[in-house]
Protein backbone atom coordinates (compact mmCIF):
# COMPACT_ATOMS: atom_id res chain seq x y z
CA UNK A 1 0.00 0.00 0.00
CA UNK A 2 1.23 3.49 -0.90
CA UNK A 3 0.70 5.05 2.52
CA UNK A 4 1.01 8.68 1.41
CA UNK A 5 -1.39 8.14 -1.48
CA UNK A 6 -3.92 6.53 0.85
CA UNK A 7 -3.57 9.42 3.30
CA UNK A 8 -4.17 11.93 0.50
CA UNK A 9 -7.25 10.01 -0.61
CA UNK A 10 -8.55 9.91 2.97
CA UNK A 11 -8.16 13.70 3.32
CA UNK A 12 -9.85 14.31 -0.03
CA UNK A 13 -12.82 12.12 0.95
CA UNK A 14 -13.34 14.24 4.06
CA UNK A 15 -12.82 17.55 2.23
CA UNK A 16 -15.21 16.68 -0.59
CA UNK A 17 -17.79 15.02 1.66
CA UNK A 18 -18.13 11.73 -0.18
CA UNK A 19 -16.19 8.86 -1.74
CA UNK A 20 -17.75 9.57 -5.14
CA UNK A 21 -16.78 13.26 -5.11
CA UNK A 22 -13.22 12.42 -4.03
CA UNK A 23 -13.01 9.86 -6.84
CA UNK A 24 -14.06 12.48 -9.43
CA UNK A 25 -11.62 15.09 -8.11
CA UNK A 26 -8.69 12.62 -8.06
CA UNK A 27 -9.63 10.94 -11.36
CA UNK A 28 -10.04 7.56 -9.67
CA UNK A 29 -12.89 5.09 -9.62
CA UNK A 30 -15.14 5.10 -6.52
CA UNK A 31 -14.19 1.47 -5.91
CA UNK A 32 -10.49 2.38 -5.76
CA UNK A 33 -11.12 5.25 -3.35
CA UNK A 34 -13.24 3.02 -1.10
CA UNK A 35 -10.60 0.28 -1.14
CA UNK A 36 -7.73 2.66 -0.33
CA UNK A 37 -9.54 4.05 2.71
CA UNK A 38 -10.51 0.54 3.82
CA UNK A 39 -6.89 -0.64 3.41
CA UNK A 40 -5.74 2.34 5.47
CA UNK A 41 -8.21 1.48 8.24
CA UNK A 42 -7.09 -2.16 8.15
CA UNK A 43 -3.44 -1.12 8.36
CA UNK A 44 -4.18 1.11 11.35
CA UNK A 45 -6.49 -1.39 12.98
CA UNK A 46 -9.07 1.35 13.58
CA UNK A 47 -12.17 2.71 11.89
CA UNK A 48 -11.64 6.28 10.68
CA UNK A 49 -15.03 7.02 9.09
CA UNK A 50 -18.56 6.04 10.03
CA UNK A 51 -20.45 5.53 6.79
CA UNK A 52 -24.20 6.11 6.55
CA UNK A 53 -26.49 6.35 3.54
CA UNK A 54 -26.61 10.16 3.83
CA UNK A 55 -23.25 11.35 5.07
CA UNK A 56 -19.78 10.55 6.32
CA UNK A 57 -18.76 11.19 9.92
CA UNK A 58 -15.27 10.92 11.37
CA UNK A 59 -14.77 8.73 14.39
CA UNK A 60 -12.84 10.17 17.34
CA UNK A 61 -9.75 8.36 16.11
CA UNK A 62 -10.49 9.61 12.60
CA UNK A 63 -10.59 13.24 13.82
CA UNK A 64 -7.17 12.93 15.48
CA UNK A 65 -5.71 11.01 12.54
CA UNK A 66 -6.98 13.59 10.03
CA UNK A 67 -5.30 16.45 11.89
CA UNK A 68 -1.96 14.64 12.05
CA UNK A 69 -2.28 13.48 8.43
CA UNK A 70 -2.75 17.06 7.23
CA UNK A 71 0.40 18.06 9.11
CA UNK A 72 2.35 15.17 7.59
CA UNK A 73 1.20 15.91 4.05
CA UNK A 74 2.06 19.60 4.48
CA UNK A 75 5.56 18.62 5.64
CA UNK A 76 5.92 16.32 2.63
CA UNK A 77 4.85 19.13 0.29
CA UNK A 78 7.32 21.51 1.90
CA UNK A 79 10.11 18.95 1.60
CA UNK A 80 9.28 18.46 -2.07
CA UNK A 81 9.16 22.23 -2.57
CA UNK A 82 12.56 22.62 -0.93
CA UNK A 83 14.00 19.93 -3.18
CA UNK A 84 12.46 21.46 -6.29
CA UNK A 85 13.55 25.06 -5.70
CA UNK A 86 16.59 24.40 -7.87
CA UNK A 87 14.33 23.38 -10.75
CA UNK A 88 14.18 25.98 -13.52
CA UNK A 89 10.71 24.90 -14.58
CA UNK A 90 7.87 24.99 -12.00
CA UNK A 91 5.62 21.95 -12.15
CA UNK A 92 2.92 20.11 -10.25
CA UNK A 93 -0.69 20.62 -9.21
CA UNK A 94 -1.96 23.96 -7.88
CA UNK A 95 -5.23 24.42 -5.99
CA UNK A 96 -6.79 27.91 -6.24
CA UNK A 97 -9.76 29.44 -4.42
CA UNK A 98 -11.36 32.57 -5.91
CA UNK A 99 -14.59 34.58 -5.83
CA UNK A 100 -16.86 33.40 -8.67
CA UNK A 101 -17.07 36.72 -10.55
CA UNK A 102 -13.30 37.21 -10.47
CA UNK A 103 -12.75 33.64 -11.63
CA UNK A 104 -15.14 34.06 -14.57
CA UNK A 105 -14.25 37.57 -15.74
CA UNK A 106 -10.53 37.73 -14.98
CA UNK A 107 -8.75 34.49 -14.11
CA UNK A 108 -10.28 32.44 -16.93
CA UNK A 109 -9.16 34.75 -19.71
CA UNK A 110 -5.58 34.97 -18.41
CA UNK A 111 -5.05 31.26 -17.70
CA UNK A 112 -4.11 30.36 -21.32
CA UNK A 113 -1.14 32.72 -21.07
CA UNK A 114 -0.15 31.20 -17.71
CA UNK A 115 -0.39 27.71 -19.20
CA UNK A 116 1.80 28.77 -22.14
CA UNK A 117 4.42 30.02 -19.68
CA UNK A 118 4.20 27.03 -17.33
CA UNK A 119 2.87 24.01 -19.25
CA UNK A 120 3.84 21.56 -16.48
CA UNK A 121 1.61 23.21 -13.86
CA UNK A 122 -1.95 21.91 -13.64
CA UNK A 123 -4.66 23.99 -11.98
CA UNK A 124 -7.70 23.13 -9.88
CA UNK A 125 -9.93 26.19 -9.46
CA UNK A 126 -12.73 26.37 -6.89
CA UNK A 127 -15.15 29.33 -6.83
CA UNK A 128 -18.03 28.52 -4.44
CA UNK A 129 -18.64 32.05 -3.13
CA UNK A 130 -17.06 35.11 -1.46
CA UNK A 131 -13.49 34.69 -0.20
CA UNK A 132 -12.49 36.85 2.78
CA UNK A 133 -9.63 34.84 4.28
CA UNK A 134 -7.19 32.07 3.45
CA UNK A 135 -8.40 28.50 3.15
CA UNK A 136 -5.51 26.21 4.06
CA UNK A 137 -6.86 23.51 1.76
CA UNK A 138 -5.76 25.68 -1.18
CA UNK A 139 -2.33 26.83 -2.31
CA UNK A 140 -3.58 30.31 -3.28
CA UNK A 141 -6.73 32.10 -2.13
CA UNK A 142 -7.85 35.21 -4.04
CA UNK A 143 -9.27 37.40 -1.28
CA UNK A 144 -11.71 40.23 -2.00
CA UNK A 145 -12.00 42.82 0.78
CA UNK A 146 -13.96 46.04 1.20
CA UNK A 147 -13.08 48.48 3.98
CA UNK A 148 -12.05 45.88 6.56
CA UNK A 149 -8.30 45.25 6.89
CA UNK A 150 -6.81 41.82 6.32
CA UNK A 151 -6.55 39.75 9.49
CA UNK A 152 -5.05 36.30 9.84
CA UNK A 153 -1.91 34.19 9.91
CA UNK A 154 -1.09 34.12 6.22
CA UNK A 155 0.98 35.82 3.53
CA UNK A 156 -0.90 38.15 1.17
CA UNK A 157 0.13 40.21 -1.85
CA UNK A 158 -2.10 42.99 -3.15
CA UNK A 159 -3.12 42.42 -6.77
CA UNK A 160 -5.17 45.56 -7.46
CA UNK A 161 -8.07 47.72 -6.33
CA UNK A 162 -11.44 47.56 -8.05
CA UNK A 163 -14.16 50.17 -7.77
CA UNK A 164 -17.82 49.20 -7.77
CA UNK A 165 -19.40 51.58 -10.27
CA UNK A 166 -22.87 52.24 -11.68
CA UNK A 167 -23.39 50.90 -15.22
CA UNK A 168 -26.16 50.52 -17.78
CA UNK A 169 -26.47 49.69 -21.44
CA UNK A 170 -26.30 52.63 -23.90
CA UNK A 171 -29.76 51.61 -25.18
CA UNK A 172 -31.27 51.93 -21.70
CA UNK A 173 -29.63 55.32 -21.15
CA UNK A 174 -30.66 56.62 -24.60
CA UNK A 175 -34.24 55.74 -23.74
CA UNK A 176 -34.34 56.84 -20.08
CA UNK A 177 -31.71 59.57 -19.87
CA UNK A 178 -28.31 59.80 -18.21
CA UNK A 179 -28.28 60.70 -14.50
CA UNK A 180 -26.16 63.71 -13.56
CA UNK A 181 -26.31 63.20 -9.77
CA UNK A 182 -27.08 60.14 -7.60
CA UNK A 183 -30.45 61.65 -6.57
CA UNK A 184 -31.53 61.30 -10.23
CA UNK A 185 -31.47 57.51 -9.78
CA UNK A 186 -34.85 57.55 -8.04
CA UNK A 187 -36.30 58.06 -11.53
CA UNK A 188 -34.51 54.99 -12.92
CA UNK A 189 -34.81 51.21 -12.75
CA UNK A 190 -32.31 49.99 -10.16
CA UNK A 191 -30.82 46.52 -9.81
CA UNK A 192 -29.34 45.73 -6.41
CA UNK A 193 -28.03 42.90 -4.27
CA UNK A 194 -30.94 41.68 -2.16
CA UNK A 195 -29.19 42.46 1.14
CA UNK A 196 -28.96 46.22 0.38
CA UNK A 197 -31.72 48.57 1.53
CA UNK A 198 -29.86 51.76 0.69
CA UNK A 199 -26.86 52.69 -1.41
CA UNK A 200 -24.14 55.25 -0.78
CA UNK A 201 -22.26 56.94 -3.61
CA UNK A 202 -18.84 58.44 -2.91
CA UNK A 203 -16.97 61.14 -4.76
CA UNK A 204 -13.44 62.45 -4.44
CA UNK A 205 -11.20 60.82 -1.83
CA UNK A 206 -14.00 59.68 0.46
CA UNK A 207 -13.08 56.42 2.16
CA UNK A 208 -9.34 56.94 1.66
CA UNK A 209 -8.80 58.57 5.08
CA UNK A 210 -8.95 62.01 3.48
CA UNK A 211 -11.69 64.52 4.31
CA UNK A 212 -12.05 65.90 0.79
CA UNK A 213 -14.71 63.45 -0.40
CA UNK A 214 -18.48 63.75 -0.67
CA UNK A 215 -21.07 61.05 -0.15
CA UNK A 216 -24.73 60.70 -1.03
CA UNK A 217 -27.03 57.99 0.35
CA UNK A 218 -30.38 57.14 -1.16
CA UNK A 219 -33.06 54.51 -0.71
CA UNK A 220 -34.25 53.56 -4.20
CA UNK A 221 -37.82 52.53 -4.91
CA UNK A 222 -38.41 48.81 -5.17
CA UNK A 223 -35.60 47.50 -7.41
CA UNK A 224 -36.63 46.05 -10.73
CA UNK A 225 -34.24 43.18 -9.90
CA UNK A 226 -32.75 42.01 -6.62
CA UNK A 227 -30.20 39.17 -6.45
CA UNK A 228 -26.93 38.33 -4.74
CA UNK A 229 -25.65 36.81 -7.99
CA UNK A 230 -23.24 39.29 -9.57
CA UNK A 231 -23.32 37.76 -13.04
CA UNK A 232 -27.12 37.93 -13.14
CA UNK A 233 -26.97 41.67 -12.41
CA UNK A 234 -24.30 41.97 -15.09
CA UNK A 235 -26.32 40.08 -17.71
CA UNK A 236 -29.48 42.05 -16.93
CA UNK A 237 -27.59 45.34 -17.30
CA UNK A 238 -26.19 44.20 -20.65
CA UNK A 239 -29.73 43.51 -21.85
CA UNK A 240 -31.04 46.92 -20.83
CA UNK A 241 -33.07 46.13 -17.69
CA UNK A 242 -31.70 49.05 -15.68
CA UNK A 243 -28.73 50.53 -13.80
CA UNK A 244 -26.61 48.32 -11.55
CA UNK A 245 -23.51 48.69 -9.40
CA UNK A 246 -20.82 46.25 -10.54
CA UNK A 247 -17.09 45.73 -9.85
CA UNK A 248 -14.82 47.11 -12.53
CA UNK A 249 -13.15 43.71 -13.00
CA UNK A 250 -16.55 42.34 -14.06
CA UNK A 251 -17.48 45.09 -16.53
CA UNK A 252 -14.06 45.82 -18.06
CA UNK A 253 -14.72 44.01 -21.37
CA UNK A 254 -18.28 45.38 -21.66
CA UNK A 255 -16.98 48.93 -21.15
CA UNK A 256 -14.25 48.41 -23.77
CA UNK A 257 -16.81 47.05 -26.24
CA UNK A 258 -19.33 49.83 -25.39
CA UNK A 259 -21.88 47.20 -24.41
CA UNK A 260 -22.12 48.99 -21.04
CA UNK A 261 -21.62 52.64 -20.21
CA UNK A 262 -20.42 54.03 -16.92
CA UNK A 263 -23.04 56.14 -15.14
CA UNK A 264 -22.03 59.06 -12.87
CA UNK A 265 -18.29 58.87 -13.67
CA UNK A 266 -17.29 61.05 -10.69
CA UNK A 267 -18.97 58.68 -8.23
CA UNK A 268 -18.35 55.13 -7.07
CA UNK A 269 -20.03 52.82 -4.57
CA UNK A 270 -17.18 50.90 -2.97
CA UNK A 271 -13.52 50.12 -3.42
CA UNK A 272 -12.54 46.45 -3.26
CA UNK A 273 -8.95 45.36 -2.70
CA UNK A 274 -7.93 42.01 -4.17
CA UNK A 275 -5.12 39.92 -2.71
CA UNK A 276 -3.35 36.69 -3.58
CA UNK A 277 -2.89 34.95 -0.23
CA UNK A 278 -1.07 31.80 0.83
CA UNK A 279 -0.96 29.83 4.08
CA UNK A 280 2.16 30.67 6.07
CA UNK A 281 4.75 28.00 5.28
CA UNK A 282 8.52 27.77 5.43
CA UNK A 283 8.94 26.70 1.84
CA UNK A 284 6.62 27.92 -0.88
CA UNK A 285 6.56 25.60 -3.92
CA UNK A 286 7.97 27.05 -7.12
CA UNK A 287 4.60 26.56 -8.84
CA UNK A 288 2.87 28.69 -6.19
CA UNK A 289 5.44 31.47 -6.50
CA UNK A 290 5.10 31.36 -10.28
CA UNK A 291 1.33 31.74 -10.12
CA UNK A 292 1.37 34.59 -7.59
CA UNK A 293 4.07 36.41 -9.57
CA UNK A 294 1.99 35.96 -12.72
CA UNK A 295 -1.06 37.50 -11.02
CA UNK A 296 1.00 40.45 -9.80
CA UNK A 297 2.41 41.04 -13.27
CA UNK A 298 -1.04 40.72 -14.84
CA UNK A 299 -2.96 43.01 -12.48
CA UNK A 300 -0.20 45.42 -11.45
CA UNK A 301 -0.11 44.99 -7.68
CA UNK A 302 -0.81 48.71 -7.14
CA UNK A 303 -3.36 50.72 -5.17
CA UNK A 304 -5.29 51.65 -8.30
CA UNK A 305 -7.97 50.26 -10.58
CA UNK A 306 -6.33 48.76 -13.71
CA UNK A 307 -9.68 47.77 -15.25
CA UNK A 308 -11.14 51.29 -15.29
CA UNK A 309 -7.84 52.62 -16.58
CA UNK A 310 -7.84 50.05 -19.39
CA UNK A 311 -11.44 50.91 -20.27
CA UNK A 312 -10.66 54.65 -20.36
CA UNK A 313 -13.20 55.58 -17.69
CA UNK A 314 -11.18 55.97 -14.51
CA UNK A 315 -13.08 57.81 -11.80
CA UNK A 316 -12.93 61.55 -12.43
CA UNK A 317 -11.35 63.35 -9.51
CA UNK A 318 -12.44 66.91 -8.86
CA UNK A 319 -9.64 69.43 -8.57
CA UNK A 320 -9.94 71.74 -5.58
CA UNK A 321 -10.39 75.38 -6.45
CA UNK A 322 -7.32 77.59 -6.02
CA UNK A 323 -7.94 80.80 -4.06
PDB file of N, CA and C in Angstrom, residues 198-249:
ATOM      1  N   UNK A 198     -30.222  50.432   1.150  1.00  0.00           N
ATOM      2  CA  UNK A 198     -29.859  51.757   0.695  1.00  0.00           C
ATOM      3  C   UNK A 198     -28.475  51.692   0.073  1.00  0.00           C
ATOM      4  N   UNK A 199     -28.156  52.678  -0.743  1.00  0.00           N
ATOM      5  CA  UNK A 199     -26.859  52.695  -1.406  1.00  0.00           C
ATOM      6  C   UNK A 199     -26.217  54.060  -1.190  1.00  0.00           C
ATOM      7  N   UNK A 200     -24.905  54.034  -1.003  1.00  0.00           N
ATOM      8  CA  UNK A 200     -24.143  55.254  -0.779  1.00  0.00           C
ATOM      9  C   UNK A 200     -23.136  55.437  -1.899  1.00  0.00           C
ATOM     10  N   UNK A 201     -23.230  56.570  -2.575  1.00  0.00           N
ATOM     11  CA  UNK A 201     -22.265  56.944  -3.609  1.00  0.00           C
ATOM     12  C   UNK A 201     -21.199  57.835  -2.993  1.00  0.00           C
ATOM     13  N   UNK A 202     -19.960  57.647  -3.421  1.00  0.00           N
ATOM     14  CA  UNK A 202     -18.841  58.439  -2.908  1.00  0.00           C
ATOM     15  C   UNK A 202     -18.134  59.142  -4.054  1.00  0.00           C
ATOM     16  N   UNK A 203     -17.656  60.341  -3.745  1.00  0.00           N
ATOM     17  CA  UNK A 203     -16.971  61.144  -4.759  1.00  0.00           C
ATOM     18  C   UNK A 203     -15.714  61.729  -4.137  1.00  0.00           C
ATOM     19  N   UNK A 204     -14.692  61.911  -4.956  1.00  0.00           N
ATOM     20  CA  UNK A 204     -13.437  62.452  -4.441  1.00  0.00           C
ATOM     21  C   UNK A 204     -12.677  61.372  -3.697  1.00  0.00           C
ATOM     22  N   UNK A 205     -12.047  61.746  -2.588  1.00  0.00           N
ATOM     23  CA  UNK A 205     -11.199  60.820  -1.831  1.00  0.00           C
ATOM     24  C   UNK A 205     -11.911  60.219  -0.644  1.00  0.00           C
ATOM     25  N   UNK A 206     -13.234  60.246  -0.636  1.00  0.00           N
ATOM     26  CA  UNK A 206     -13.998  59.683   0.463  1.00  0.00           C
ATOM     27  C   UNK A 206     -13.650  58.208   0.634  1.00  0.00           C
ATOM     28  N   UNK A 207     -13.409  57.803   1.875  1.00  0.00           N
ATOM     29  CA  UNK A 207     -13.078  56.420   2.161  1.00  0.00           C
ATOM     30  C   UNK A 207     -11.598  56.137   2.113  1.00  0.00           C
ATOM     31  N   UNK A 208     -10.782  57.117   1.722  1.00  0.00           N
ATOM     32  CA  UNK A 208      -9.341  56.938   1.662  1.00  0.00           C
ATOM     33  C   UNK A 208      -8.635  57.691   2.789  1.00  0.00           C
ATOM     34  N   UNK A 209      -9.339  57.869   3.905  1.00  0.00           N
ATOM     35  CA  UNK A 209      -8.804  58.569   5.077  1.00  0.00           C
ATOM     36  C   UNK A 209      -8.456  60.017   4.773  1.00  0.00           C
ATOM     37  N   UNK A 210      -9.120  60.601   3.787  1.00  0.00           N
ATOM     38  CA  UNK A 210      -8.948  62.010   3.479  1.00  0.00           C
ATOM     39  C   UNK A 210     -10.314  62.678   3.544  1.00  0.00           C
ATOM     40  N   UNK A 211     -10.385  63.890   4.083  1.00  0.00           N
ATOM     41  CA  UNK A 211     -11.687  64.519   4.309  1.00  0.00           C
ATOM     42  C   UNK A 211     -12.276  65.217   3.095  1.00  0.00           C
ATOM     43  N   UNK A 212     -11.620  65.087   1.934  1.00  0.00           N
ATOM     44  CA  UNK A 212     -12.048  65.895   0.791  1.00  0.00           C
ATOM     45  C   UNK A 212     -13.232  65.306   0.033  1.00  0.00           C
ATOM     46  N   UNK A 213     -13.685  64.106   0.384  1.00  0.00           N
ATOM     47  CA  UNK A 213     -14.710  63.447  -0.402  1.00  0.00           C
ATOM     48  C   UNK A 213     -16.123  63.803   0.008  1.00  0.00           C
ATOM     49  N   UNK A 214     -17.050  63.588  -0.922  1.00  0.00           N
ATOM     50  CA  UNK A 214     -18.484  63.750  -0.673  1.00  0.00           C
ATOM     51  C   UNK A 214     -19.129  62.374  -0.676  1.00  0.00           C
ATOM     52  N   UNK A 215     -20.290  62.279  -0.054  1.00  0.00           N
ATOM     53  CA  UNK A 215     -21.069  61.050  -0.150  1.00  0.00           C
ATOM     54  C   UNK A 215     -22.541  61.410  -0.266  1.00  0.00           C
ATOM     55  N   UNK A 216     -23.293  60.495  -0.867  1.00  0.00           N
ATOM     56  CA  UNK A 216     -24.731  60.704  -1.028  1.00  0.00           C
ATOM     57  C   UNK A 216     -25.409  59.349  -0.885  1.00  0.00           C
ATOM     58  N   UNK A 217     -26.320  59.245   0.085  1.00  0.00           N
ATOM     59  CA  UNK A 217     -27.025  57.989   0.346  1.00  0.00           C
ATOM     60  C   UNK A 217     -28.474  58.127  -0.077  1.00  0.00           C
ATOM     61  N   UNK A 218     -28.980  57.123  -0.763  1.00  0.00           N
ATOM     62  CA  UNK A 218     -30.377  57.139  -1.165  1.00  0.00           C
ATOM     63  C   UNK A 218     -30.977  55.759  -0.980  1.00  0.00           C
ATOM     64  N   UNK A 219     -32.289  55.747  -0.781  1.00  0.00           N
ATOM     65  CA  UNK A 219     -33.056  54.508  -0.714  1.00  0.00           C
ATOM     66  C   UNK A 219     -33.900  54.434  -1.974  1.00  0.00           C
ATOM     67  N   UNK A 220     -33.501  53.610  -2.942  1.00  0.00           N
ATOM     68  CA  UNK A 220     -34.250  53.561  -4.199  1.00  0.00           C
ATOM     69  C   UNK A 220     -35.623  52.927  -4.007  1.00  0.00           C
ATOM     70  N   UNK A 221     -36.529  53.227  -4.936  1.00  0.00           N
ATOM     71  CA  UNK A 221     -37.815  52.534  -4.911  1.00  0.00           C
ATOM     72  C   UNK A 221     -37.572  51.049  -5.166  1.00  0.00           C
ATOM     73  N   UNK A 222     -38.575  50.252  -5.048  1.00  0.00           N
ATOM     74  CA  UNK A 222     -38.412  48.807  -5.170  1.00  0.00           C
ATOM     75  C   UNK A 222     -37.595  48.462  -6.423  1.00  0.00           C
ATOM     76  N   UNK A 223     -36.439  47.802  -6.245  1.00  0.00           N
ATOM     77  CA  UNK A 223     -35.597  47.504  -7.408  1.00  0.00           C
ATOM     78  C   UNK A 223     -36.331  46.631  -8.420  1.00  0.00           C
ATOM     79  N   UNK A 224     -36.040  46.871  -9.683  1.00  0.00           N
ATOM     80  CA  UNK A 224     -36.629  46.047 -10.729  1.00  0.00           C
ATOM     81  C   UNK A 224     -36.060  44.623 -10.658  1.00  0.00           C
ATOM     82  N   UNK A 225     -34.854  44.489 -10.078  1.00  0.00           N
ATOM     83  CA  UNK A 225     -34.238  43.177  -9.897  1.00  0.00           C
ATOM     84  C   UNK A 225     -33.384  43.196  -8.639  1.00  0.00           C
ATOM     85  N   UNK A 226     -33.583  42.205  -7.791  1.00  0.00           N
ATOM     86  CA  UNK A 226     -32.749  42.012  -6.616  1.00  0.00           C
ATOM     87  C   UNK A 226     -32.175  40.609  -6.628  1.00  0.00           C
ATOM     88  N   UNK A 227     -30.865  40.479  -6.476  1.00  0.00           N
ATOM     89  CA  UNK A 227     -30.204  39.172  -6.446  1.00  0.00           C
ATOM     90  C   UNK A 227     -28.814  39.340  -5.860  1.00  0.00           C
ATOM     91  N   UNK A 228     -28.307  38.288  -5.232  1.00  0.00           N
ATOM     92  CA  UNK A 228     -26.931  38.327  -4.736  1.00  0.00           C
ATOM     93  C   UNK A 228     -25.961  37.800  -5.789  1.00  0.00           C
ATOM     94  N   UNK A 229     -26.480  37.406  -6.948  1.00  0.00           N
ATOM     95  CA  UNK A 229     -25.648  36.806  -7.986  1.00  0.00           C
ATOM     96  C   UNK A 229     -25.132  37.892  -8.929  1.00  0.00           C
ATOM     97  N   UNK A 230     -23.842  38.185  -8.816  1.00  0.00           N
ATOM     98  CA  UNK A 230     -23.242  39.291  -9.572  1.00  0.00           C
ATOM     99  C   UNK A 230     -23.423  39.137 -11.072  1.00  0.00           C
ATOM    100  N   UNK A 231     -23.228  37.936 -11.595  1.00  0.00           N
ATOM    101  CA  UNK A 231     -23.320  37.763 -13.044  1.00  0.00           C
ATOM    102  C   UNK A 231     -24.747  37.906 -13.566  1.00  0.00           C
ATOM    103  N   UNK A 232     -25.746  37.678 -12.720  1.00  0.00           N
ATOM    104  CA  UNK A 232     -27.119  37.933 -13.142  1.00  0.00           C
ATOM    105  C   UNK A 232     -27.364  39.437 -13.273  1.00  0.00           C
ATOM    106  N   UNK A 233     -26.879  40.219 -12.312  1.00  0.00           N
ATOM    107  CA  UNK A 233     -26.971  41.673 -12.413  1.00  0.00           C
ATOM    108  C   UNK A 233     -26.247  42.170 -13.672  1.00  0.00           C
ATOM    109  N   UNK A 234     -25.092  41.596 -13.913  1.00  0.00           N
ATOM    110  CA  UNK A 234     -24.298  41.969 -15.091  1.00  0.00           C
ATOM    111  C   UNK A 234     -25.054  41.671 -16.391  1.00  0.00           C
ATOM    112  N   UNK A 235     -25.596  40.462 -16.490  1.00  0.00           N
ATOM    113  CA  UNK A 235     -26.315  40.085 -17.709  1.00  0.00           C
ATOM    114  C   UNK A 235     -27.563  40.932 -17.910  1.00  0.00           C
ATOM    115  N   UNK A 236     -28.271  41.229 -16.813  1.00  0.00           N
ATOM    116  CA  UNK A 236     -29.479  42.052 -16.926  1.00  0.00           C
ATOM    117  C   UNK A 236     -29.134  43.472 -17.368  1.00  0.00           C
ATOM    118  N   UNK A 237     -28.018  44.002 -16.862  1.00  0.00           N
ATOM    119  CA  UNK A 237     -27.589  45.337 -17.298  1.00  0.00           C
ATOM    120  C   UNK A 237     -27.237  45.332 -18.782  1.00  0.00           C
ATOM    121  N   UNK A 238     -26.538  44.303 -19.228  1.00  0.00           N
ATOM    122  CA  UNK A 238     -26.190  44.198 -20.646  1.00  0.00           C
ATOM    123  C   UNK A 238     -27.432  44.211 -21.538  1.00  0.00           C
ATOM    124  N   UNK A 239     -28.519  43.615 -21.045  1.00  0.00           N
ATOM    125  CA  UNK A 239     -29.733  43.505 -21.849  1.00  0.00           C
ATOM    126  C   UNK A 239     -30.716  44.654 -21.604  1.00  0.00           C
ATOM    127  N   UNK A 240     -30.265  45.695 -20.899  1.00  0.00           N
ATOM    128  CA  UNK A 240     -31.043  46.919 -20.831  1.00  0.00           C
ATOM    129  C   UNK A 240     -32.128  46.973 -19.775  1.00  0.00           C
ATOM    130  N   UNK A 241     -32.019  46.130 -18.707  1.00  0.00           N
ATOM    131  CA  UNK A 241     -33.069  46.132 -17.694  1.00  0.00           C
ATOM    132  C   UNK A 241     -33.000  47.366 -16.803  1.00  0.00           C
ATOM    133  N   UNK A 242     -31.809  47.884 -16.547  1.00  0.00           N
ATOM    134  CA  UNK A 242     -31.700  49.048 -15.678  1.00  0.00           C
ATOM    135  C   UNK A 242     -30.257  49.362 -15.346  1.00  0.00           C
ATOM    136  N   UNK A 243     -30.057  50.111 -14.252  1.00  0.00           N
ATOM    137  CA  UNK A 243     -28.732  50.530 -13.798  1.00  0.00           C
ATOM    138  C   UNK A 243     -28.328  49.658 -12.619  1.00  0.00           C
ATOM    139  N   UNK A 244     -27.095  49.169 -12.633  1.00  0.00           N
ATOM    140  CA  UNK A 244     -26.608  48.315 -11.550  1.00  0.00           C
ATOM    141  C   UNK A 244     -25.205  48.715 -11.142  1.00  0.00           C
ATOM    142  N   UNK A 245     -24.872  48.499  -9.881  1.00  0.00           N
ATOM    143  CA  UNK A 245     -23.506  48.685  -9.399  1.00  0.00           C
ATOM    144  C   UNK A 245     -22.732  47.395  -9.550  1.00  0.00           C
ATOM    145  N   UNK A 246     -21.594  47.446 -10.256  1.00  0.00           N
ATOM    146  CA  UNK A 246     -20.818  46.246 -10.538  1.00  0.00           C
ATOM    147  C   UNK A 246     -19.326  46.531 -10.390  1.00  0.00           C
ATOM    148  N   UNK A 247     -18.540  45.532  -9.951  1.00  0.00           N
ATOM    149  CA  UNK A 247     -17.086  45.732  -9.854  1.00  0.00           C
ATOM    150  C   UNK A 247     -16.476  45.964 -11.230  1.00  0.00           C
ATOM    151  N   UNK A 248     -15.460  46.788 -11.246  1.00  0.00           N
ATOM    152  CA  UNK A 248     -14.821  47.105 -12.530  1.00  0.00           C
ATOM    153  C   UNK A 248     -14.225  45.871 -13.190  1.00  0.00           C
ATOM    154  N   UNK A 249     -13.748  44.895 -12.383  1.00  0.00           N
ATOM    155  CA  UNK A 249     -13.152  43.710 -12.998  1.00  0.00           C
ATOM    156  C   UNK A 249     -14.200  42.846 -13.701  1.00  0.00           C
TER     157      UNK A 249
END
